[in-house]
XYZ file of C-alpha atoms in Angstrom:
758
model
C -46.878 59.696 -7.536
C -43.530 57.932 -7.055
C -41.788 56.740 -10.164
C -40.370 53.226 -10.213
C -36.811 53.191 -11.430
C -36.207 51.061 -14.483
C -33.178 48.772 -13.979
C -30.350 49.543 -16.333
C -29.627 46.961 -18.964
C -26.604 44.772 -18.136
C -23.943 45.036 -20.785
C -22.746 41.709 -22.115
C -18.937 41.654 -21.857
C -17.051 41.283 -25.088
C -14.699 38.397 -25.785
C -11.753 40.719 -25.161
C -13.170 41.715 -21.782
C -13.837 38.080 -20.854
C -10.259 37.237 -21.778
C -8.988 40.069 -19.571
C -11.159 38.871 -16.677
C -9.882 35.314 -17.062
C -6.289 36.584 -17.218
C -6.850 38.637 -14.065
C -8.254 35.658 -12.194
C -5.397 33.430 -13.352
C -2.776 36.011 -12.461
C -4.214 36.533 -8.979
C -4.867 32.920 -8.000
C -3.888 32.727 -4.360
C -3.093 29.029 -4.167
C -2.898 26.118 -6.589
C -4.082 23.247 -4.443
C -4.663 19.677 -5.582
C -6.996 19.661 -8.564
C -10.072 17.454 -7.918
C -10.795 17.267 -11.645
C -7.368 15.696 -12.186
C -7.235 13.601 -9.031
C -10.674 11.997 -9.378
C -10.127 10.907 -12.995
C -8.136 7.783 -13.823
C -9.333 7.355 -17.399
C -7.262 8.137 -20.487
C -7.233 11.655 -21.848
C -9.141 12.075 -25.143
C -7.126 11.380 -28.275
C -5.457 14.640 -29.332
C -5.333 16.000 -32.885
C -1.592 15.298 -32.980
C -2.184 11.673 -31.952
C -4.995 11.291 -34.462
C -2.813 12.578 -37.291
C 0.111 10.366 -36.238
C -2.109 7.265 -36.203
C -3.439 8.210 -39.616
C 0.096 8.261 -40.976
C 1.487 5.235 -39.085
C -0.491 2.398 -37.497
C 1.340 -0.712 -38.691
C 0.943 -3.353 -35.970
C 4.422 -4.837 -36.473
C 6.138 -1.454 -36.196
C 4.117 -0.608 -33.102
C 5.037 -3.921 -31.467
C 8.721 -3.320 -32.254
C 8.709 0.192 -30.787
C 6.699 -0.881 -27.737
C 9.242 -3.614 -27.007
C 12.077 -1.104 -27.379
C 10.458 1.344 -24.986
C 9.651 -1.477 -22.575
C 13.322 -2.476 -22.620
C 14.282 1.131 -21.961
C 11.964 1.312 -18.951
C 13.389 -1.959 -17.617
C 16.908 -0.610 -18.152
C 16.040 2.536 -16.172
C 14.553 0.390 -13.422
C 17.767 -1.640 -13.177
C 19.818 1.556 -12.978
C 17.811 2.861 -10.031
C 17.893 -0.494 -8.264
C 21.658 -0.838 -8.687
C 22.647 2.768 -7.888
C 19.941 3.999 -5.497
C 20.832 4.804 -1.904
C 17.447 4.241 -0.242
C 16.581 0.712 0.921
C 13.470 0.997 -1.240
C 15.640 1.664 -4.277
C 18.033 -1.208 -3.575
C 15.285 -3.756 -3.090
C 12.901 -2.998 -5.908
C 10.418 -0.459 -4.512
C 10.933 1.473 -7.736
C 9.205 2.074 -11.050
C 9.961 3.814 -14.326
C 7.545 4.707 -17.101
C 6.852 6.553 -20.339
C 3.796 8.814 -20.557
C 1.994 10.311 -23.518
C 2.222 14.031 -24.240
C -1.148 14.349 -22.464
C 0.260 12.672 -19.351
C -1.216 9.149 -19.551
C 1.015 6.242 -18.556
C 1.565 4.172 -21.702
C 4.388 1.763 -20.777
C 6.001 1.001 -17.393
C 8.875 -1.217 -16.317
C 7.990 -4.858 -15.744
C 9.544 -4.947 -12.277
C 8.973 -2.782 -9.252
C 6.000 -1.055 -7.689
C 3.615 -0.731 -10.582
C 1.067 1.370 -8.761
C 3.662 4.180 -8.473
C 3.606 4.755 -12.199
C -0.150 4.347 -12.318
C -0.308 7.424 -10.078
C 2.341 9.692 -11.614
C -0.010 10.673 -14.434
C -1.759 12.977 -11.934
C 1.236 15.283 -11.268
C 2.137 15.314 -14.977
C -1.365 16.504 -15.794
C -1.019 19.150 -13.074
C 2.206 20.332 -14.738
C 0.522 20.441 -18.136
C -2.466 22.368 -16.813
C -0.592 24.870 -14.649
C 3.077 25.142 -15.642
C 3.186 24.425 -19.374
C 2.172 27.936 -20.396
C 3.100 29.768 -17.216
C 5.788 32.337 -18.089
C 7.379 32.008 -14.645
C 7.723 28.230 -14.899
C 7.257 26.741 -18.360
C 8.170 23.299 -19.651
C 11.273 23.169 -21.821
C 13.893 20.796 -23.147
C 16.214 19.861 -20.276
C 13.677 20.520 -17.507
C 12.898 18.082 -14.718
C 10.159 18.177 -12.078
C 10.112 16.599 -8.639
C 7.025 15.526 -6.711
C 5.976 13.535 -3.649
C 2.723 15.000 -2.266
C 0.106 12.251 -2.533
C -2.648 14.863 -2.729
C -1.312 15.686 -6.217
C -0.692 11.998 -7.058
C 1.423 9.151 -5.565
C 0.749 6.821 -2.663
C 2.253 8.703 0.265
C 4.982 11.242 0.882
C 7.847 8.757 1.130
C 7.560 8.217 -2.643
C 9.475 10.760 -4.713
C 9.181 11.091 -8.488
C 11.460 12.677 -11.078
C 9.570 13.723 -14.226
C 11.139 14.825 -17.538
C 9.423 16.139 -20.682
C 10.732 14.801 -24.014
C 10.757 17.090 -27.065
C 11.350 16.508 -30.791
C 11.916 19.465 -33.082
C 10.605 21.745 -30.354
C 7.363 19.804 -29.818
C 6.472 17.868 -26.652
C 6.077 14.196 -27.628
C 6.021 12.363 -24.288
C 7.200 12.312 -20.661
C 9.397 9.919 -18.691
C 9.366 9.447 -14.924
C 11.032 7.427 -12.199
C 9.537 6.922 -8.733
C 11.242 5.479 -5.639
C 10.127 4.777 -2.092
C 12.790 7.016 -0.564
C 11.728 6.726 3.068
C 13.052 9.677 5.039
C 11.235 12.928 4.287
C 11.526 15.079 7.396
C 8.265 13.933 8.979
C 7.460 14.086 12.674
C 8.972 10.581 13.054
C 12.012 9.308 11.139
C 11.638 6.999 8.169
C 8.923 8.797 6.253
C 5.742 7.024 7.408
C 4.798 8.690 10.715
C 2.015 6.911 12.569
C 1.969 9.826 15.039
C 0.978 12.332 12.337
C -2.243 14.142 13.258
C -2.361 16.506 10.275
C -0.694 16.836 6.868
C 1.700 19.298 8.502
C 3.209 16.428 10.533
C 4.049 14.356 7.449
C 7.237 16.074 6.302
C 8.061 17.270 2.809
C 5.003 17.829 0.649
C 6.296 18.646 -2.803
C 3.628 19.608 -5.302
C 5.122 19.186 -8.799
C 7.806 21.844 -9.253
C 10.836 22.321 -11.460
C 14.086 21.183 -9.885
C 16.144 20.489 -13.039
C 17.155 22.869 -15.837
C 19.425 21.959 -18.761
C 19.467 18.435 -17.263
C 21.217 19.727 -14.102
C 19.732 19.767 -10.619
C 19.252 23.328 -9.367
C 21.552 23.735 -6.377
C 19.367 26.240 -4.510
C 16.345 23.946 -4.528
C 18.512 20.920 -3.763
C 19.889 22.720 -0.698
C 16.364 23.508 0.470
C 15.306 19.874 0.083
C 18.427 18.556 1.820
C 17.777 20.857 4.768
C 14.195 19.570 4.976
C 15.063 15.927 5.687
C 17.192 13.914 8.113
C 19.317 12.349 5.373
C 20.643 15.097 3.044
C 23.037 12.649 1.371
C 20.204 10.259 0.516
C 18.077 13.097 -0.866
C 20.816 14.254 -3.238
C 22.032 10.846 -4.350
C 18.629 9.472 -5.274
C 17.573 12.667 -7.032
C 20.597 12.136 -9.282
C 19.872 8.438 -9.709
C 16.268 9.053 -10.752
C 17.381 11.833 -13.115
C 19.965 9.635 -14.825
C 17.494 6.753 -15.119
C 15.064 9.119 -16.855
C 17.866 10.302 -19.135
C 18.648 6.716 -20.108
C 15.002 6.125 -21.032
C 15.061 9.437 -22.921
C 18.071 8.179 -24.854
C 16.106 5.114 -25.983
C 13.206 7.325 -27.026
C 15.507 9.649 -28.977
C 16.960 6.610 -30.748
C 13.416 5.544 -31.665
C 12.636 9.024 -32.956
C 15.767 8.836 -35.098
C 14.970 5.455 -36.627
C 11.182 5.552 -36.902
C 10.157 9.184 -36.504
C 7.769 11.021 -34.157
C 4.589 9.674 -35.765
C 5.626 6.115 -34.993
C 6.398 6.961 -31.345
C 3.231 8.963 -30.737
C 1.110 6.341 -32.516
C 2.688 3.513 -30.504
C 2.002 5.171 -27.160
C -1.587 6.026 -28.021
C -2.565 2.759 -29.714
C -0.946 0.717 -26.935
C -3.218 2.427 -24.428
C -6.334 2.280 -26.575
C -5.812 -1.373 -27.451
C -5.239 -2.331 -23.807
C -8.326 -0.405 -22.740
C -10.433 -2.159 -25.389
C -8.990 -5.556 -24.436
C -9.831 -5.026 -20.757
C -13.442 -4.257 -21.661
C -13.556 -7.382 -23.850
C -12.192 -9.573 -21.066
C -14.567 -8.108 -18.503
C -17.490 -8.782 -20.847
C -16.710 -12.522 -20.631
C -17.137 -12.536 -16.866
C -20.582 -13.528 -15.551
C -22.971 -10.707 -14.725
C -23.239 -10.755 -10.942
C -22.389 -8.954 -7.698
C -19.968 -10.057 -4.977
C -19.868 -8.436 -1.529
C -16.937 -8.684 0.830
C -15.156 -6.706 3.503
C -11.854 -6.551 5.364
C -11.194 -5.314 8.901
C -8.322 -3.147 10.072
C -7.664 -3.669 13.776
C -5.985 -0.382 14.653
C -5.153 3.152 13.625
C -1.551 2.279 14.603
C -2.133 4.247 17.834
C -5.154 2.481 19.294
C -7.026 -0.748 18.701
C -10.404 -0.393 17.029
C -12.502 -2.100 14.363
C -12.214 -0.285 11.022
C -14.264 -1.658 8.147
C -13.293 -1.625 4.471
C -16.520 -2.431 2.637
C -16.503 -3.603 -0.985
C -19.178 -4.542 -3.516
C -17.973 -5.638 -6.943
C -20.558 -5.597 -9.734
C -20.159 -6.638 -13.361
C -22.746 -5.842 -16.042
C -21.869 -6.244 -19.717
C -18.407 -4.718 -20.087
C -18.737 -2.539 -16.958
C -16.868 -3.502 -13.776
C -17.619 -1.372 -10.721
C -15.813 -1.403 -7.365
C -18.114 0.162 -4.767
C -16.365 0.964 -1.472
C -19.261 2.917 0.026
C -19.865 1.963 3.627
C -16.159 1.935 4.496
C -15.079 3.755 7.630
C -15.161 7.557 7.737
C -11.777 9.244 7.428
C -9.852 9.773 10.646
C -9.364 13.504 11.025
C -6.193 13.104 13.097
C -4.858 9.673 12.171
C -2.733 8.949 9.044
C -4.285 5.622 7.955
C -6.518 7.337 5.365
C -5.845 7.209 1.634
C -6.417 9.542 -1.264
C -8.708 7.740 -3.710
C -5.971 7.749 -6.386
C -3.880 5.496 -4.147
C -6.739 3.001 -3.905
C -7.108 3.005 -7.694
C -3.379 2.490 -8.143
C -3.464 -0.522 -5.852
C -6.446 -2.018 -7.676
C -4.598 -1.562 -10.978
C -1.753 -3.556 -9.415
C -4.276 -6.315 -8.677
C -5.211 -6.696 -12.330
C -1.777 -6.256 -13.893
C 0.039 -8.592 -11.532
C -2.551 -11.156 -10.430
C -5.262 -11.311 -13.093
C -3.902 -10.141 -16.465
C -0.088 -10.174 -16.202
C 0.161 -10.537 -19.982
C -1.077 -6.994 -20.630
C 1.389 -4.152 -21.199
C 1.984 -2.339 -17.905
C 0.140 0.954 -18.070
C -2.706 3.121 -16.939
C -5.069 1.794 -19.617
C -5.472 -1.578 -17.886
C -7.535 0.079 -15.151
C -8.917 3.009 -17.138
C -12.342 1.482 -17.965
C -12.930 0.109 -14.457
C -15.117 2.254 -12.207
C -14.602 3.055 -8.518
C -17.231 4.495 -6.161
C -16.474 5.767 -2.649
C -17.974 7.938 0.046
C -16.374 11.380 0.289
C -14.157 11.915 3.339
C -13.851 8.170 3.959
C -10.668 6.233 4.650
C -10.769 5.167 0.990
C -11.205 8.725 -0.328
C -9.987 11.136 2.312
C -10.037 14.905 2.158
C -6.903 16.921 1.484
C -6.900 18.102 5.108
C -6.608 14.580 6.537
C -3.172 12.977 7.061
C -2.382 9.954 4.858
C 1.252 9.035 5.519
C 0.110 5.527 6.495
C -2.289 5.195 3.556
C -0.929 1.690 2.953
C -3.085 0.504 5.842
C -6.173 1.383 3.796
C -5.107 0.711 0.214
C -3.740 -2.720 1.142
C -6.954 -3.801 2.845
C -8.851 -2.272 -0.100
C -6.670 -4.355 -2.420
C -7.500 -7.526 -0.471
C -11.224 -6.822 -0.545
C -10.907 -6.447 -4.315
C -8.716 -9.538 -4.667
C -11.165 -11.630 -2.643
C -14.103 -10.488 -4.780
C -12.281 -10.869 -8.118
C -11.311 -14.454 -7.229
C -14.996 -15.360 -7.042
C -15.589 -13.880 -10.491
C -12.639 -15.795 -11.940
C -13.873 -19.001 -10.312
C -17.258 -18.458 -11.966
C -15.800 -18.026 -15.468
C -16.263 -21.126 -17.663
C -12.792 -20.613 -19.152
C -9.957 -19.662 -16.810
C -6.776 -18.003 -18.043
C -5.203 -17.450 -14.632
C -5.252 -19.521 -11.480
C -7.810 -18.640 -8.862
C -6.051 -17.999 -5.588
C -6.746 -16.784 -2.096
C -5.562 -13.323 -0.969
C -1.888 -12.691 -0.368
C -0.899 -11.365 3.051
C -1.337 -7.624 2.774
C 0.427 -5.822 5.603
C 3.913 -4.273 5.599
C 5.020 -5.849 8.859
C 8.482 -4.403 9.304
C 10.577 -2.044 11.394
C 11.109 1.587 10.549
C 14.207 2.944 12.206
C 15.994 6.198 12.855
C 18.530 8.075 14.936
C 22.281 8.583 14.931
C 24.234 5.718 13.362
C 27.531 4.179 14.441
C 29.153 6.507 11.889
C 27.656 9.647 13.451
C 25.135 10.182 10.662
C 21.468 10.993 11.253
C 19.381 8.384 9.421
C 15.770 7.322 9.036
C 14.311 4.569 6.855
C 12.975 1.026 6.911
C 13.874 -2.645 6.625
C 12.921 -4.301 3.349
C 11.229 -7.165 5.199
C 7.934 -5.606 4.182
C 8.669 -7.149 0.763
C 8.338 -10.681 2.141
C 4.575 -11.179 2.243
C 3.286 -14.744 2.149
C 1.377 -15.658 -1.019
C -2.177 -16.937 -0.966
C -2.917 -20.570 -1.731
C -4.117 -21.340 -5.249
C -6.743 -23.695 -6.567
C -4.191 -26.512 -6.835
C -1.224 -25.834 -4.535
C 0.032 -24.217 -1.337
C 1.034 -20.566 -1.306
C 4.699 -19.616 -1.585
C 6.514 -18.495 1.560
C 7.470 -14.816 1.765
C 7.117 -14.596 -1.992
C 6.651 -10.906 -2.729
C 4.668 -7.901 -1.562
C 1.286 -7.220 -3.109
C 2.577 -3.835 -4.283
C 5.654 -5.132 -6.129
C 5.526 -8.680 -7.427
C 9.120 -8.391 -8.652
C 10.989 -7.053 -5.619
C 13.596 -8.227 -3.115
C 13.736 -8.524 0.677
C 17.363 -7.407 0.771
C 20.409 -8.592 2.634
C 20.402 -7.507 6.273
C 24.180 -7.945 6.455
C 24.602 -5.154 3.886
C 22.243 -2.942 5.853
C 24.261 -3.486 9.028
C 27.231 -1.690 7.481
C 25.202 1.523 7.663
C 22.933 1.153 10.688
C 23.668 0.430 14.383
C 21.382 -2.551 14.891
C 21.335 -6.223 14.015
C 18.545 -8.487 12.938
C 19.459 -11.277 15.318
C 16.778 -13.419 13.724
C 15.925 -12.664 10.137
C 13.800 -14.576 7.625
C 12.972 -17.463 9.978
C 9.526 -18.911 9.283
C 7.163 -18.324 12.209
C 5.725 -21.615 13.441
C 1.927 -21.822 13.634
C 1.446 -18.403 12.003
C -0.309 -20.314 9.273
C -3.462 -19.869 7.186
C -4.911 -23.384 6.907
C -7.025 -24.827 4.128
C -7.070 -27.639 1.601
C -4.048 -25.692 0.414
C -2.425 -23.510 3.056
C -1.153 -20.004 2.535
C 2.521 -19.182 2.219
C 4.195 -18.481 5.537
C 5.635 -15.234 6.829
C 8.797 -14.892 8.887
C 10.089 -13.619 12.212
C 12.213 -10.507 12.672
C 14.128 -9.726 15.881
C 16.093 -6.481 16.065
C 18.344 -5.028 18.744
C 20.302 -1.781 18.797
C 24.040 -2.258 19.233
C 26.274 0.734 18.508
C 24.248 3.860 19.235
C 22.667 5.583 22.225
C 20.326 7.554 19.983
C 18.514 4.926 17.971
C 14.950 3.723 17.899
C 12.267 1.758 16.097
C 8.642 1.999 15.058
C 6.356 -0.345 13.160
C 3.674 0.001 10.518
C 1.376 -2.970 10.391
C -2.014 -4.459 11.196
C -3.146 -7.888 12.268
C -2.375 -8.342 15.980
C -6.058 -8.607 16.957
C -7.993 -9.367 13.757
C -6.526 -10.878 10.558
C -6.413 -8.235 7.788
C -7.790 -10.616 5.138
C -10.100 -13.581 4.538
C -9.597 -17.126 3.326
C -11.282 -18.407 0.177
C -13.833 -21.200 -0.339
C -13.439 -22.680 3.134
C -9.814 -21.659 3.683
C -8.868 -19.543 6.661
C -6.981 -16.321 7.236
C -3.718 -16.472 9.123
C -3.646 -16.141 12.883
C -2.854 -12.865 14.576
C 0.569 -12.122 15.981
C 1.658 -9.424 18.435
C 4.605 -7.101 18.668
C 6.778 -8.451 21.489
C 9.466 -6.618 23.483
C 12.091 -7.839 25.896
C 13.562 -5.000 27.931
C 16.031 -4.951 30.801
C 18.505 -7.216 29.010
C 21.583 -6.758 26.840
C 21.238 -9.653 24.468
C 24.751 -9.046 23.121
C 26.182 -9.804 26.574
C 24.018 -12.924 26.662
C 25.374 -14.047 23.292
C 28.953 -13.522 24.485
C 28.634 -15.121 27.916
C 25.735 -17.612 27.819
C 24.729 -18.052 24.176
C 22.726 -21.182 25.005
C 20.095 -18.940 26.612
C 19.226 -17.286 23.334
C 16.218 -18.668 21.481
C 15.531 -18.155 17.797
C 11.754 -17.803 17.892
C 9.350 -15.356 19.519
C 7.338 -18.323 20.751
C 10.274 -19.729 22.743
C 11.567 -16.417 24.082
C 8.179 -15.214 25.300
C 7.092 -18.572 26.768
C 10.376 -19.750 28.301
C 11.612 -16.284 29.382
C 15.286 -17.279 29.503
C 16.690 -13.874 30.565
C 16.396 -13.418 34.326
C 15.210 -10.010 35.469
C 14.062 -8.890 31.996
C 10.548 -7.643 31.272
C 8.524 -9.491 28.628
C 5.577 -7.641 27.077
C 3.272 -8.015 24.074
C 1.472 -5.225 22.210
C -0.648 -4.623 19.151
C 1.390 -4.276 15.966
C 1.300 -0.501 15.663
C 4.166 1.162 17.524
C 5.151 4.805 17.434
C 8.826 5.699 17.422
C 10.641 4.507 20.573
C 14.285 4.988 21.541
C 15.801 1.598 22.365
C 18.671 0.654 24.655
C 21.538 -1.599 23.618
C 20.529 -5.228 23.448
C 16.781 -4.817 23.985
C 14.747 -7.048 21.664
C 11.889 -5.861 19.464
C 10.169 -8.773 17.694
C 7.441 -9.037 15.037
C 6.348 -11.519 12.419
C 5.001 -11.354 8.894
C 1.626 -12.996 8.457
C 0.724 -15.775 6.041
C -1.219 -15.724 2.801
C -4.815 -16.955 3.017
C -5.808 -20.603 2.740
C -7.935 -22.117 -0.048
C -10.561 -24.829 0.404
C -11.782 -26.999 3.260
C -9.187 -28.038 5.860
C -10.617 -31.539 6.012
C -9.692 -32.066 2.349
C -5.985 -31.382 2.866
C -3.691 -34.270 1.960
C -2.407 -35.689 5.279
C 1.057 -35.951 3.704
C 1.038 -32.164 3.238
C 0.187 -31.702 6.913
C 3.073 -33.911 8.007
C 5.420 -32.132 5.614
C 4.541 -28.820 7.272
C 5.329 -30.353 10.673
C 8.688 -31.619 9.426
C 9.540 -28.191 8.024
C 8.705 -26.478 11.302
C 5.772 -24.533 9.892
C 3.190 -25.971 12.267
C 3.397 -27.745 15.610
C 2.082 -31.320 15.857
C -0.694 -30.471 18.324
C -1.993 -27.584 16.202
C -1.830 -29.709 13.037
C -3.824 -32.512 14.632
C -6.424 -30.121 16.074
C -6.968 -28.164 12.849
C -6.696 -30.845 10.183
C -7.958 -33.857 12.170
C -4.910 -35.845 11.074
C -3.722 -38.790 13.162
C -0.033 -39.760 13.170
C 2.653 -41.332 15.328
C 4.165 -38.620 17.522
C 7.675 -40.067 17.200
C 7.855 -41.109 13.551
C 5.080 -38.894 12.111
C 3.776 -41.947 10.250
C 0.200 -41.223 9.178
C -2.613 -43.397 10.494
C -4.924 -43.143 7.479
C -7.931 -45.087 8.905
C -7.844 -43.028 12.108
C -7.527 -39.814 10.082
C -10.525 -40.743 7.936
C -12.536 -41.522 11.070
C -11.562 -38.250 12.768
C -12.508 -36.223 9.689
C -15.794 -38.059 9.313
C -16.573 -37.326 12.969
C -15.783 -33.633 12.458
C -18.083 -33.442 9.430
C -20.911 -34.954 11.505
C -20.151 -32.483 14.299
C -20.398 -29.631 11.802
C -23.847 -30.824 10.751
C -24.888 -31.067 14.387
C -23.696 -27.526 15.082
C -25.372 -26.135 11.959
C -28.749 -24.416 11.954
C -30.956 -23.207 9.069
C -29.835 -19.873 7.673
C -32.952 -17.997 8.797
C -32.400 -19.151 12.394
C -28.688 -18.354 12.232
C -29.397 -14.799 11.087
C -31.731 -14.193 14.036
C -28.952 -14.855 16.536
C -26.048 -13.534 14.476
C -27.377 -10.196 13.201
C -27.492 -7.326 15.681
C -29.057 -3.921 15.032
C -25.956 -1.901 16.009
C -22.248 -2.495 16.678
C -21.378 -3.948 20.110
C -21.161 -1.271 22.800
C -17.703 -2.359 23.974
C -16.070 -1.949 20.523
C -14.822 1.200 18.857
C -16.364 0.467 15.471
C -16.032 2.526 12.276
C -17.974 2.030 9.043
C -21.352 0.659 8.018
C -23.078 -2.105 9.959
C -25.143 -4.607 8.036
C -26.685 -3.645 4.707
C -27.226 0.070 5.376
C -24.113 1.463 3.696
C -25.250 5.071 4.153
C -25.011 5.001 7.954
C -21.351 5.167 8.943
C -20.555 4.584 12.596
C -17.787 6.669 14.140
C -16.626 4.731 17.185
C -19.898 3.910 18.923
C -23.548 3.180 18.241
C -24.385 6.772 19.238
C -21.939 8.480 16.876
C -22.501 8.190 13.136
C -22.810 10.181 9.907
C -24.357 9.612 6.535
C -22.094 8.654 3.660
C -22.691 11.913 1.794
C -22.384 14.282 4.774
C -18.813 14.331 6.106
C -18.157 15.152 9.755
C -14.880 15.392 11.712
C -13.821 12.092 13.241
C -11.224 12.956 15.856
C -9.542 10.304 17.964
C -8.386 11.172 21.494
C -4.693 11.077 22.274
C -3.900 7.603 23.709
C -1.978 9.281 26.527
C -5.076 11.275 27.493
C -7.120 8.078 27.447
C -4.590 6.384 29.718
C -4.486 9.365 32.090
C -8.287 9.332 32.327
C -8.226 5.600 33.122
C -5.655 6.097 35.883
C -7.536 9.077 37.307
C -10.714 6.993 37.430
C -8.856 4.260 39.300
C -7.491 6.806 41.787
C -10.963 8.231 42.281
C -12.301 4.726 42.927
C -9.567 4.093 45.495
C -10.283 7.408 47.170
C -13.937 6.445 47.398
C -12.931 3.395 49.461
C -11.703 5.753 52.203
C -8.341 6.385 53.745
C -6.175 9.444 54.111
C -5.041 11.300 51.032
C -1.324 11.727 50.696
């Protein structure tokens, strides 16, 4: 008879053995990638024992207010230093932020000006440092250290943004962190300027710096600096702005040390913690006063910057009690080989910008203002892409996500019985500008961008028109720069700069603020080129509000085969100062005139060739037929709208020579249009039968959900789709291969007609 072996009893490892196993695993970790636990969490860290004890010893409201104001002033001072001394266009024109973070890494106070969402994202790399480097004997965190970072997968928007992070100690104990972040631009990517639209993988996007130590004893380490300088096209820029960010952090540190000297560490630690907790509690209180309801909206992107397609950003905003939930499920799947995806932290940072700059600007700038607000996304979507997907053009997604949120929030604010901020339509949301690169007139290799992206038109409000080219949605206190200063360093001119684009208007009872035209032409270099990063040449990237309209679409236009500088010298009367005139009148004989969608990969340009784009306008508010006729005529007089377009849209009648308004005729025309609307209208149930289709149109490359089924995500056609919870690769063909296939098909069709083959 066979005996059955009795399994040996498993020995339970002792605590010492478990500790040795954990040490072994930690010591042999192959790769410290982005930490999902850190990156998915935007809430405050739990109150630490040190913070609890400090609050117990010092919680006087007046002292806290005094210290908070002092730290705020220090952050603003650091911001001004970077803006005044920085070398990058982004530094000079306000695409900067500085902030103070708690010892646990939460952003407590940020500068009032600049790109607020930068600081709302730098808490991620600080928490990575705390988790991985604080107690690592090969790295450590000590007095005088500084860490650099730009990889958005560890925190930040995209790889053009570089942060300098310093720990602050008192009597040997870590009390807080300070950081400065700048849109540097050039980072060694596949295309110059830092935001490559041609990137097909993270490896194409240039420098990807996980948080690592680059400063010791408050001095930049020369070996690492040399490595970084050799990794980019502008070594001088890399060095100069690393120093600028370091010195800005040191200035903020000085203000903190002064506070520690006058009020002590308990007062500082208590101020940082209570500021965050009080803001978080206040946000929940304010949300609780909103009506309980759900708003659904969406925004369309019209390209991946390499091909035209319909890309949906889907948003449902729900408020219940003191809970506010942004649900972006149903948005397009991530593009496996296109860079218009975003890490979810970037989306959250942009939504925090929405609240701190457009809804509750009175709150202290910090992470706590968004901490209690919830965000839901599909995994591997354009709003929450995987770490293997490129995201150098993440602005394309976070800006449309911002607008979807802004559109929905406006409806909540409108529904509140008491209003503490004006309800307004969405601001124009795309960074329509030129990125440039090549060899300058001084023989230097450069790559960066024009600050025209900071001139977005503001949305109309409940009681007035939107401001022209007011500010970008990502930095409500920024500047569009002086092109003349830029021309000292780069070999091109903006022959037309900051001219309002006629008829690129978003109409409504109150119209949106206008955008402006940019025309650039290379002058003093044979190795210089341009690219663009923008949407909105086919479909507006936003929606109007309460009857207002989005702005019209506008193409990228090129005029080749001309040297416009020769024209200006010999026959200056031929030059026109608007895209409309140049493209319609075609004053340069023998030149080629072409229009394109807004996305353009890097192209080398010849001397005097014109590249022309326009900013869009902020969205309109209210019914067009309610606009004051005097406002319509004023827009005509200011060159914002042409008379024929004004009359067609607004149904306003006026004398073509004097612009005198014919009020009876205007009233009659508007009354006729209202009757025509009623005649065109059908009951909702009948409208839905003709409007709703079961699947996306066959001729469109469509991405995202269709209708109410947010779990079915289309991937370019009605036959290709995935569920929201089951990611699949979503590769786009190379546009050149698509074009070659089209031409081969045409040749095959010609061959089929007969004739001898050559």
